[in-house]
Coordinates of C-alpha atoms and ligand atoms in Angstrom, one line a residue:
S2 CA -51.3 -78.6 -17.9
N3 CA -49.3 -75.9 -15.4
D4 CA -49.3 -72.4 -15.8
R5 CA -47.7 -71.6 -12.4
P6 CA -44.5 -69.5 -12.2
V7 CA -41.4 -71.0 -11.2
P8 CA -38.4 -69.1 -9.5
R9 CA -35.7 -67.8 -12.0
Q10 CA -33.4 -70.5 -12.6
D11 CA -30.2 -68.7 -11.1
G12 CA -32.2 -67.7 -8.0
V13 CA -31.6 -69.1 -4.6
Q14 CA -34.3 -68.7 -1.7
V15 CA -33.6 -69.1 2.1
H16 CA -35.5 -70.5 4.7
L17 CA -35.5 -68.1 7.5
F18 CA -36.7 -70.6 10.1
E19 CA -38.5 -69.4 13.1
W20 CA -37.5 -65.7 12.3
S21 CA -39.9 -63.0 13.4
W22 CA -41.4 -60.8 10.8
A23 CA -39.6 -57.9 12.1
D24 CA -36.3 -59.5 11.5
V25 CA -37.1 -60.7 8.1
K26 CA -38.2 -57.6 7.0
A27 CA -34.8 -56.1 8.4
E28 CA -32.9 -58.9 6.6
C29 CA -34.2 -58.3 3.0
E30 CA -32.2 -55.4 2.0
W31 CA -28.9 -57.6 2.6
L32 CA -30.6 -60.5 0.9
G33 CA -31.3 -58.4 -2.0
K34 CA -28.1 -56.8 -2.4
A35 CA -26.5 -60.5 -1.8
G36 CA -28.6 -62.0 -4.7
Y37 CA -30.9 -64.0 -3.2
T38 CA -34.4 -63.9 -4.6
G39 CA -36.7 -65.6 -2.0
V40 CA -37.2 -65.9 1.6
Q41 CA -39.6 -68.8 3.1
V42 CA -40.8 -67.9 6.5
S43 CA -42.3 -70.4 9.1
P44 CA -46.1 -70.7 9.1
P45 CA -47.9 -67.6 9.6
H46 CA -51.2 -68.9 10.9
E47 CA -52.5 -69.1 14.8
D48 CA -51.0 -72.2 16.0
I49 CA -51.2 -73.7 19.7
T50 CA -49.2 -72.5 22.8
V51 CA -47.6 -75.1 25.3
R52 CA -46.6 -74.9 28.9
D53 CA -43.7 -76.1 30.8
Y54 CA -41.6 -76.8 28.1
P55 CA -37.9 -77.4 28.7
D56 CA -35.4 -74.4 28.9
S57 CA -38.1 -71.8 28.8
Q58 CA -35.7 -69.4 30.3
A59 CA -33.6 -69.0 27.3
R60 CA -35.7 -70.5 24.4
Q61 CA -39.1 -69.5 22.9
E62 CA -41.7 -72.7 22.6
P63 CA -41.0 -75.6 21.0
W64 CA -40.6 -74.8 17.0
W65 CA -43.1 -77.2 16.1
T66 CA -46.3 -75.7 17.4
R67 CA -46.0 -73.9 14.2
Y68 CA -47.3 -77.1 12.5
Q69 CA -50.4 -77.3 14.4
P70 CA -53.0 -74.8 13.5
V71 CA -56.0 -73.6 15.2
S72 CA -57.1 -71.2 12.6
Y73 CA -55.7 -69.2 9.5
Q74 CA -56.0 -66.0 11.4
L75 CA -52.1 -64.8 11.0
V76 CA -51.3 -64.6 14.8
S77 CA -47.9 -66.5 15.5
R78 CA -44.7 -66.0 17.5
S79 CA -43.2 -64.2 14.4
G80 CA -45.6 -61.5 14.8
N81 CA -49.3 -60.1 13.7
E82 CA -50.9 -59.6 10.3
S83 CA -49.9 -56.1 10.0
E84 CA -46.2 -56.8 10.9
F85 CA -46.7 -59.8 8.2
A86 CA -48.2 -57.5 5.4
D87 CA -45.5 -55.0 6.4
M88 CA -42.6 -57.3 5.9
V89 CA -43.9 -58.9 2.5
Q90 CA -44.1 -55.4 1.0
H91 CA -40.9 -54.1 2.4
C92 CA -39.0 -57.2 1.1
R93 CA -40.8 -57.0 -2.4
K94 CA -39.2 -53.4 -2.9
H95 CA -35.6 -55.0 -2.3
G96 CA -36.3 -57.9 -4.9
I97 CA -37.1 -60.7 -2.4
D98 CA -40.3 -63.0 -2.9
I99 CA -42.1 -64.3 0.3
Y100 CA -43.2 -67.9 0.5
V101 CA -45.3 -69.4 3.1
D102 CA -45.3 -72.4 4.6
V103 CA -48.8 -73.5 4.6
V104 CA -50.1 -76.3 6.9
I105 CA -53.3 -77.4 5.2
N106 CA -53.4 -81.4 5.8
H107 CA -54.1 -81.0 9.2
M108 CA -55.3 -78.8 12.5
A109 CA -53.7 -79.1 15.6
G110 CA -53.2 -82.1 17.9
G111 CA -51.3 -80.6 21.1
S112 CA -48.9 -82.3 23.2
L113 CA -46.5 -81.2 25.9
G114 CA -47.9 -80.6 29.4
D115 CA -51.5 -78.9 29.2
P116 CA -52.1 -78.4 25.1
G117 CA -54.7 -75.6 26.2
T118 CA -57.7 -74.9 24.9
V119 CA -57.5 -71.8 23.3
G120 CA -54.9 -71.2 20.2
R121 CA -52.2 -68.0 20.1
A122 CA -54.8 -65.5 19.2
G123 CA -57.3 -67.0 21.6
T124 CA -59.7 -69.1 19.4
A125 CA -61.1 -72.0 21.4
W126 CA -60.5 -75.7 20.0
Q127 CA -61.0 -79.2 20.9
Y128 CA -59.0 -81.8 19.1
R129 CA -61.1 -83.0 16.3
Q130 CA -64.3 -81.6 17.4
F131 CA -63.9 -77.8 16.7
Y132 CA -61.4 -75.3 15.7
G133 CA -63.1 -71.6 16.5
D134 CA -65.7 -71.9 13.6
L135 CA -63.8 -73.0 11.1
Y136 CA -63.9 -76.7 11.3
S137 CA -65.9 -79.1 13.1
S138 CA -66.1 -82.7 13.5
T139 CA -67.6 -83.7 10.2
D140 CA -64.4 -81.9 8.6
F141 CA -62.1 -84.5 9.6
H142 CA -61.4 -88.0 8.3
H143 CA -62.9 -90.7 10.1
R144 CA -61.3 -93.8 8.7
K145 CA -61.9 -96.5 11.4
G146 CA -60.4 -100.1 11.7
E147 CA -57.0 -99.6 10.0
G148 CA -54.0 -99.6 12.4
F149 CA -54.4 -98.1 16.0
S150 CA -57.1 -95.2 16.1
V151 CA -57.2 -92.0 18.0
H152 CA -60.9 -90.5 18.5
G153 CA -62.0 -92.3 15.5
N154 CA -59.4 -92.1 13.2
C155 CA -56.5 -94.3 12.2
Q156 CA -52.7 -92.8 12.5
I157 CA -50.6 -93.7 9.7
Q158 CA -48.0 -96.3 10.2
D159 CA -44.5 -96.9 8.7
Q160 CA -45.5 -99.7 6.7
D161 CA -48.7 -98.0 5.3
F162 CA -46.4 -96.1 2.7
H163 CA -45.7 -99.4 0.8
S164 CA -49.0 -101.2 1.5
C165 CA -51.8 -98.7 1.7
Y166 CA -52.2 -95.6 -0.4
D167 CA -55.5 -94.5 1.4
C168 CA -54.0 -94.6 4.7
V169 CA -51.2 -92.2 4.1
Q170 CA -53.6 -89.8 2.8
Q171 CA -56.9 -90.2 5.4
C172 CA -55.0 -91.2 8.6
D173 CA -53.6 -88.9 10.9
L174 CA -50.2 -87.7 10.6
G175 CA -48.5 -88.1 14.0
G176 CA -51.6 -87.3 16.1
L177 CA -52.5 -84.3 14.0
A178 CA -56.1 -83.9 13.3
D179 CA -56.4 -85.0 9.4
L180 CA -58.9 -82.7 7.5
D181 CA -61.2 -84.5 4.9
T182 CA -59.6 -82.4 1.8
S183 CA -62.3 -84.1 -0.4
K184 CA -65.0 -82.0 1.0
Q185 CA -66.0 -79.2 -1.2
S186 CA -66.4 -76.8 1.9
V187 CA -62.9 -77.9 3.3
Q188 CA -61.4 -77.0 0.0
G189 CA -62.9 -73.4 -0.8
K190 CA -61.6 -72.7 3.2
I191 CA -58.1 -73.2 2.6
A192 CA -58.1 -71.7 -1.1
E193 CA -59.6 -68.9 0.8
Y194 CA -56.7 -68.5 3.0
L195 CA -54.2 -69.0 0.1
N196 CA -55.8 -66.5 -1.7
R197 CA -55.8 -64.0 1.2
L198 CA -51.9 -64.7 1.6
A199 CA -51.6 -63.8 -2.1
Q200 CA -53.5 -60.7 -1.9
L201 CA -51.1 -59.5 1.0
G202 CA -48.2 -59.8 -1.7
V203 CA -47.0 -63.6 -0.9
A204 CA -45.4 -64.7 -3.9
G205 CA -45.2 -68.5 -3.2
V206 CA -46.3 -71.3 -0.7
R207 CA -44.7 -74.7 0.6
V208 CA -47.3 -76.9 1.0
D209 CA -46.6 -78.8 4.2
A210 CA -47.2 -82.7 4.3
A211 CA -48.9 -82.5 0.7
K212 CA -48.1 -86.2 0.1
H213 CA -50.6 -86.7 3.2
M214 CA -53.2 -84.8 0.8
N215 CA -54.6 -86.4 -2.4
S216 CA -53.2 -84.8 -5.2
W217 CA -56.7 -84.5 -7.1
D218 CA -57.8 -82.8 -4.1
M219 CA -55.1 -80.5 -3.9
G220 CA -55.7 -79.5 -7.8
S221 CA -59.1 -78.9 -6.7
I222 CA -57.9 -76.7 -4.1
L223 CA -55.6 -74.7 -6.3
Q224 CA -58.1 -74.4 -9.1
G225 CA -59.8 -71.7 -6.4
V226 CA -56.5 -70.3 -6.1
N227 CA -54.7 -67.0 -7.6
S228 CA -52.7 -68.4 -10.6
S229 CA -49.4 -66.2 -9.9
L230 CA -48.9 -68.1 -6.5
Y231 CA -45.5 -70.5 -7.0
V232 CA -46.5 -73.8 -5.4
Y233 CA -43.8 -76.2 -4.0
Q234 CA -45.2 -79.5 -2.4
E235 CA -43.5 -81.5 0.2
V236 CA -43.9 -85.2 -1.0
L237 CA -41.1 -86.8 1.2
E238 CA -40.5 -89.7 -1.3
G239 CA -39.0 -92.8 -0.6
C240 CA -38.1 -95.5 -3.1
N241 CA -41.2 -97.6 -4.2
E242 CA -43.6 -95.7 -2.0
L243 CA -47.2 -95.8 -3.1
V244 CA -47.8 -91.9 -3.6
T245 CA -45.1 -90.7 -5.6
A246 CA -43.9 -87.5 -6.3
E247 CA -45.1 -87.5 -10.1
E248 CA -48.6 -87.5 -8.9
Y249 CA -48.2 -83.7 -7.7
T250 CA -45.7 -81.9 -10.8
S251 CA -48.8 -80.9 -12.7
L252 CA -49.7 -78.9 -10.0
G253 CA -46.4 -77.1 -9.0
Q254 CA -42.8 -78.0 -7.9
V255 CA -42.0 -81.0 -5.4
I256 CA -39.3 -80.7 -2.9
E257 CA -37.3 -83.3 -4.3
F258 CA -35.9 -85.1 -1.3
R259 CA -33.7 -87.5 -3.2
W260 CA -31.1 -84.5 -3.9
A261 CA -30.5 -84.4 -0.1
Q262 CA -30.3 -88.3 -0.2
M263 CA -27.7 -88.3 -2.7
V264 CA -25.5 -85.5 -1.5
F265 CA -25.6 -86.9 2.0
E266 CA -24.6 -90.6 0.8
R267 CA -21.7 -89.4 -1.8
F268 CA -20.0 -86.8 0.7
T269 CA -20.7 -88.9 3.8
A270 CA -18.9 -91.9 1.8
R271 CA -16.3 -89.3 0.9
D272 CA -16.7 -90.4 -2.9
L273 CA -17.6 -88.3 -5.3
Q274 CA -18.3 -90.3 -8.2
F275 CA -21.8 -90.5 -9.4
L276 CA -22.7 -87.3 -8.0
G277 CA -25.5 -85.3 -10.0
S278 CA -29.1 -85.2 -10.4
E279 CA -28.9 -88.0 -12.8
Y280 CA -27.9 -90.4 -10.1
L281 CA -30.5 -89.6 -7.7
P282 CA -31.9 -92.7 -6.2
C283 CA -35.0 -94.2 -7.8
G284 CA -35.5 -91.5 -10.5
H285 CA -35.5 -87.8 -10.6
L286 CA -38.0 -85.0 -11.4
P287 CA -37.5 -82.8 -14.1
S288 CA -35.1 -79.8 -13.4
D289 CA -38.2 -77.1 -13.4
R290 CA -40.2 -79.4 -11.2
A291 CA -37.7 -79.5 -8.3
L292 CA -37.0 -77.8 -5.2
V293 CA -33.4 -79.2 -3.7
F294 CA -31.7 -78.7 -0.3
V295 CA -29.0 -80.3 1.5
E296 CA -31.1 -80.0 4.8
N297 CA -34.3 -78.6 6.0
H298 CA -35.7 -77.7 9.3
D299 CA -36.8 -81.5 10.1
R300 CA -33.6 -83.2 9.1
Q301 CA -31.5 -80.7 11.6
S302 CA -34.2 -81.7 14.4
N303 CA -33.5 -85.7 13.1
C304 CA -29.5 -85.3 13.5
H305 CA -27.4 -85.3 16.7
V306 CA -30.0 -85.0 19.0
P307 CA -30.0 -87.5 21.8
D308 CA -33.8 -87.5 22.2
Y309 CA -34.8 -88.8 18.9
E310 CA -34.5 -92.0 17.2
V311 CA -35.4 -91.3 13.7
P312 CA -32.0 -92.0 11.5
C313 CA -30.2 -89.1 10.3
V314 CA -30.2 -88.9 6.5
S315 CA -28.9 -85.4 5.7
L316 CA -25.9 -83.4 6.0
T317 CA -26.6 -80.9 8.6
V318 CA -25.2 -77.3 9.8
Q319 CA -23.0 -79.7 12.7
D320 CA -21.3 -81.3 9.6
G321 CA -19.0 -78.4 9.2
D322 CA -16.7 -78.0 6.2
T323 CA -18.5 -81.0 4.5
Y324 CA -21.8 -79.3 5.0
K325 CA -20.5 -76.1 3.6
V326 CA -19.1 -77.7 0.3
A327 CA -22.3 -79.8 -0.1
V328 CA -24.4 -76.1 0.0
A329 CA -21.9 -74.7 -2.5
F330 CA -22.0 -77.8 -4.5
T331 CA -25.9 -77.7 -4.7
L332 CA -25.8 -73.9 -5.5
A333 CA -23.2 -74.4 -8.2
Y334 CA -25.2 -77.3 -9.7
P335 CA -27.9 -76.2 -12.3
Y336 CA -30.7 -78.7 -11.0
G337 CA -34.2 -77.3 -9.4
S338 CA -34.8 -74.4 -7.3
P339 CA -31.9 -74.5 -4.5
Q340 CA -33.5 -73.6 -1.0
V341 CA -30.7 -72.7 1.8
L342 CA -31.7 -73.4 5.4
S343 CA -30.9 -70.6 8.2
S344 CA -31.4 -71.9 11.6
Y345 CA -29.9 -72.1 15.0
A346 CA -28.3 -74.6 17.4
Y347 CA -30.7 -77.2 18.6
S348 CA -29.6 -80.0 20.9
S349 CA -33.2 -81.7 21.0
H350 CA -35.6 -82.6 18.6
G351 CA -38.2 -79.6 19.3
Q352 CA -36.1 -77.0 21.0
G353 CA -37.3 -73.5 20.2
A354 CA -35.5 -70.7 18.7
P355 CA -33.3 -68.3 20.8
K356 CA -35.1 -65.6 22.5
A357 CA -32.9 -62.7 21.2
A358 CA -33.7 -60.9 18.0
V359 CA -31.5 -61.4 15.2
H360 CA -31.4 -57.6 14.6
K361 CA -30.4 -55.6 17.3
G362 CA -31.6 -52.4 16.1
D363 CA -28.0 -50.6 15.9
G364 CA -27.6 -52.1 12.4
S365 CA -25.8 -55.0 14.3
V366 CA -27.0 -58.6 14.3
T367 CA -26.5 -61.4 16.9
C368 CA -25.6 -64.2 14.2
G369 CA -23.3 -66.7 15.2
S370 CA -22.8 -65.8 18.9
P371 CA -23.1 -69.1 21.1
D372 CA -26.6 -70.3 21.7
A373 CA -28.3 -67.9 19.0
W374 CA -28.8 -67.9 15.3
Y375 CA -26.4 -69.4 13.0
C376 CA -27.4 -67.4 10.0
Q377 CA -25.9 -69.9 7.4
H378 CA -27.1 -67.6 4.6
R379 CA -24.4 -64.9 5.4
W380 CA -21.8 -67.1 5.6
P381 CA -19.1 -66.4 2.6
E382 CA -19.2 -70.2 1.8
I383 CA -22.9 -69.7 0.8
S384 CA -23.7 -66.1 -0.1
G385 CA -20.5 -66.2 -2.3
M386 CA -22.3 -69.2 -4.0
V387 CA -25.3 -67.4 -4.2
R388 CA -23.3 -64.8 -6.3
W389 CA -21.7 -67.5 -8.3
R390 CA -24.9 -69.0 -9.6
R391 CA -26.1 -65.7 -10.5
S392 CA -23.0 -65.1 -12.7
A393 CA -23.2 -68.6 -14.1
A394 CA -26.9 -67.8 -15.4
D395 CA -28.4 -70.5 -17.1
S396 CA -25.2 -71.9 -18.7
G397 CA -25.2 -75.7 -18.5
I398 CA -22.1 -77.6 -16.9
S399 CA -19.0 -78.4 -18.9
H400 CA -15.4 -79.6 -18.4
W401 CA -16.4 -82.0 -15.6
W402 CA -13.4 -84.0 -14.3
L403 CA -13.3 -86.3 -11.3
S404 CA -9.9 -87.1 -9.6
S405 CA -8.6 -90.8 -9.6
S406 CA -9.2 -90.6 -5.8
H407 CA -12.8 -89.4 -6.4
Q408 CA -12.3 -87.0 -3.6
Q409 CA -11.8 -84.1 -6.0
V410 CA -14.6 -82.9 -8.8
Q411 CA -14.0 -79.6 -10.8
F412 CA -16.5 -78.3 -13.5
S413 CA -17.3 -75.0 -15.4
R414 CA -20.5 -73.2 -16.2
G415 CA -20.3 -71.4 -19.6
N416 CA -17.4 -69.0 -19.5
T417 CA -17.5 -67.1 -16.1
A418 CA -17.9 -69.8 -13.4
M419 CA -15.8 -72.7 -12.2
I420 CA -15.6 -74.7 -9.1
F421 CA -13.4 -76.9 -7.6
M422 CA -14.2 -79.0 -4.8
N423 CA -11.9 -81.0 -2.7
I424 CA -13.3 -83.4 0.4
G425 CA -9.8 -85.2 0.8
R426 CA -6.7 -84.4 2.0
E427 CA -4.2 -84.1 -0.5
A428 CA -3.7 -81.1 -2.5
F429 CA -6.0 -80.1 -5.4
R430 CA -4.1 -80.8 -8.8
G431 CA -7.1 -80.1 -11.2
K432 CA -6.5 -80.0 -14.7
L433 CA -6.9 -76.3 -14.8
Y434 CA -6.3 -75.8 -18.6
D435 CA -9.5 -77.8 -19.4
T436 CA -12.0 -75.0 -19.1
K437 CA -13.7 -72.5 -21.2
V438 CA -13.2 -69.7 -18.5
P439 CA -10.2 -67.6 -20.4
A440 CA -7.1 -66.6 -18.8
G441 CA -7.5 -63.6 -16.1
T442 CA -8.1 -62.9 -12.6
Y443 CA -11.0 -64.2 -10.8
C444 CA -12.7 -63.7 -7.4
N445 CA -12.8 -66.9 -5.5
A446 CA -16.7 -66.5 -4.6
Y447 CA -16.5 -69.4 -1.7
K448 CA -14.0 -67.1 0.1
E449 CA -15.3 -63.8 -0.3
G450 CA -18.7 -63.9 0.1
C451 CA -21.5 -61.8 -1.5
R452 CA -19.6 -58.4 -1.2
D453 CA -19.7 -56.4 -4.8
R454 CA -16.2 -56.2 -5.6
C455 CA -13.4 -58.8 -4.9
R456 CA -11.4 -57.7 -1.9
G457 CA -10.2 -60.7 -0.8
E458 CA -8.8 -63.6 -2.5
S459 CA -8.3 -63.9 -6.1
I460 CA -7.2 -66.9 -8.4
K461 CA -5.4 -66.2 -11.7
F462 CA -5.7 -68.4 -14.5
V463 CA -3.0 -68.2 -16.9
V464 CA -2.7 -70.0 -20.3
L465 CA 0.1 -72.9 -20.1
R466 CA 1.9 -74.0 -23.5
Ligands
LIG14 C1 -44.0 -81.6 8.1 N1 -44.1 -81.9 6.8 O1 -44.8 -82.9 6.3 C2 -43.1 -80.5 8.7 O2 -42.0 -80.6 7.6 C3 -43.1 -81.1 10.0 O3 -41.9 -80.4 10.6 C4 -44.2 -81.5 10.7 O4 -43.5 -82.2 12.2 C5 -44.9 -82.4 10.2 N2 -44.9 -82.4 8.7 C6 -46.6 -82.1 10.5 O5 -46.8 -80.6 10.0 C7 -43.3 -81.4 13.4 C8 -42.4 -81.9 14.3 C9 -43.3 -83.0 15.2 C10 -44.5 -82.4 15.8 C11 -45.4 -81.6 14.8 C12 -46.8 -81.2 15.1 O6 -41.3 -82.6 14.0 O7 -42.5 -83.4 16.3 O8 -45.3 -83.4 16.5 O9 -44.4 -80.8 13.7 O10 -46.4 -80.1 15.9 C13 -45.9 -82.8 17.9 C14 -45.1 -83.8 18.9 C15 -45.6 -85.2 18.7 C16 -47.1 -85.4 18.8 C17 -47.9 -84.2 17.7 C18 -49.2 -84.1 17.9 O11 -43.6 -83.9 18.7 O12 -45.2 -86.1 19.5 O13 -47.8 -86.6 18.4 O14 -47.3 -83.0 18.2 O15 -49.7 -83.3 19.1

């Protein structure tokens, strides 16, 4: 049984990818007013530092250093522990929960130039041998003889997902030192880290690479963790894989990647038939167990970058209007807990964040300027739909209508919220009369953004006889 909290159904969280604690803190008042309810921050633990990375004049180190823990000290590019704690407390005052991306499946592997032997906070480490005095060699898996091996452990290979359950959870993920999470002492150290975050006021955690940890081990870890923590786990399930998302649903929510896949397939095919949670490929999780998005930071790094050979399997910010409509649809649809990505342009897989801060200190932001932060969460099409979702509260879908071209969809949620989507070229000729929404003047949330009153475009519903 699961007594862990989940976010309110009409809430929306935003992943402020690579933002500093000072910038997140400065954003929370705006977020609270806009109707957001939570922020996922980048991993706060001590990570590796790399030298000689490309574009080091304009950019910070590659974003992926954050997924290589050296210790659980809260020292990262985003700031130190007191800045972190200050952010958490400040955001709470504005009704914004902070969710932490916790990387507990593995420890650092290194790469790019000299990986260095000390982490960002000065902790000495050596691949698979020791990480300060936190972990030593016996805390890692040593599963020899499966696939190719590095320092006495196998490396996860694509075919393992369909043929070797234990390899997925005991071999190394992309060269990263795989913790033996079946060991009680390892479980205890991870639980201690999560409890420390909860004590600082953190409301939830995204469990990175959860599929690569056994769900029983994960359950044992969570047994020692403060029960008010919201948990959502990254289980990147493909069809017919041996490790399934369902194994993790009793522990918390699971990231429902099949939502992103369904949205990508329908919008790319420009055919909106079979749009919705009942059409997810090879099954779907119950709504209160699922976290959904159109894209995440990994997906953006796979798409439209010349140096990466992984296929693009989601819409990304580079898809322009189609992306905006797909995000709006995700926010309008009452399934799962939605997450919006707020990122920056990257033209290669690992490209780091802009060096300039988001908040300039005079109250203005650098969002949208070339080579800077996108701030997708502030776009009117997205922040307006955050408000729309709140106004729809917990009403279900009614009056779904699909045009014969399959390029136009409309539906209502209760008697206050209605959406018309058009991804075709012809003008929308929806069945405007077929709704519970009474005659009156309504705000076009998609155009208006999140402002309190409707100052821009309004839409009039009249009764036709
Ligand atoms: C995740 N979820 O399961 C994260 O969402 C994803 O961003 C992480 O990969 C991954 N799992 C491990 O936590 C990212 C990058 C990788 C990067 C890794 C560690 O997508 O490219 O690997 O973080 O920094 C990098 C190099 C690899 C190298 C590895 C170890 O790119 O070539 O083998 O480091 O040295």
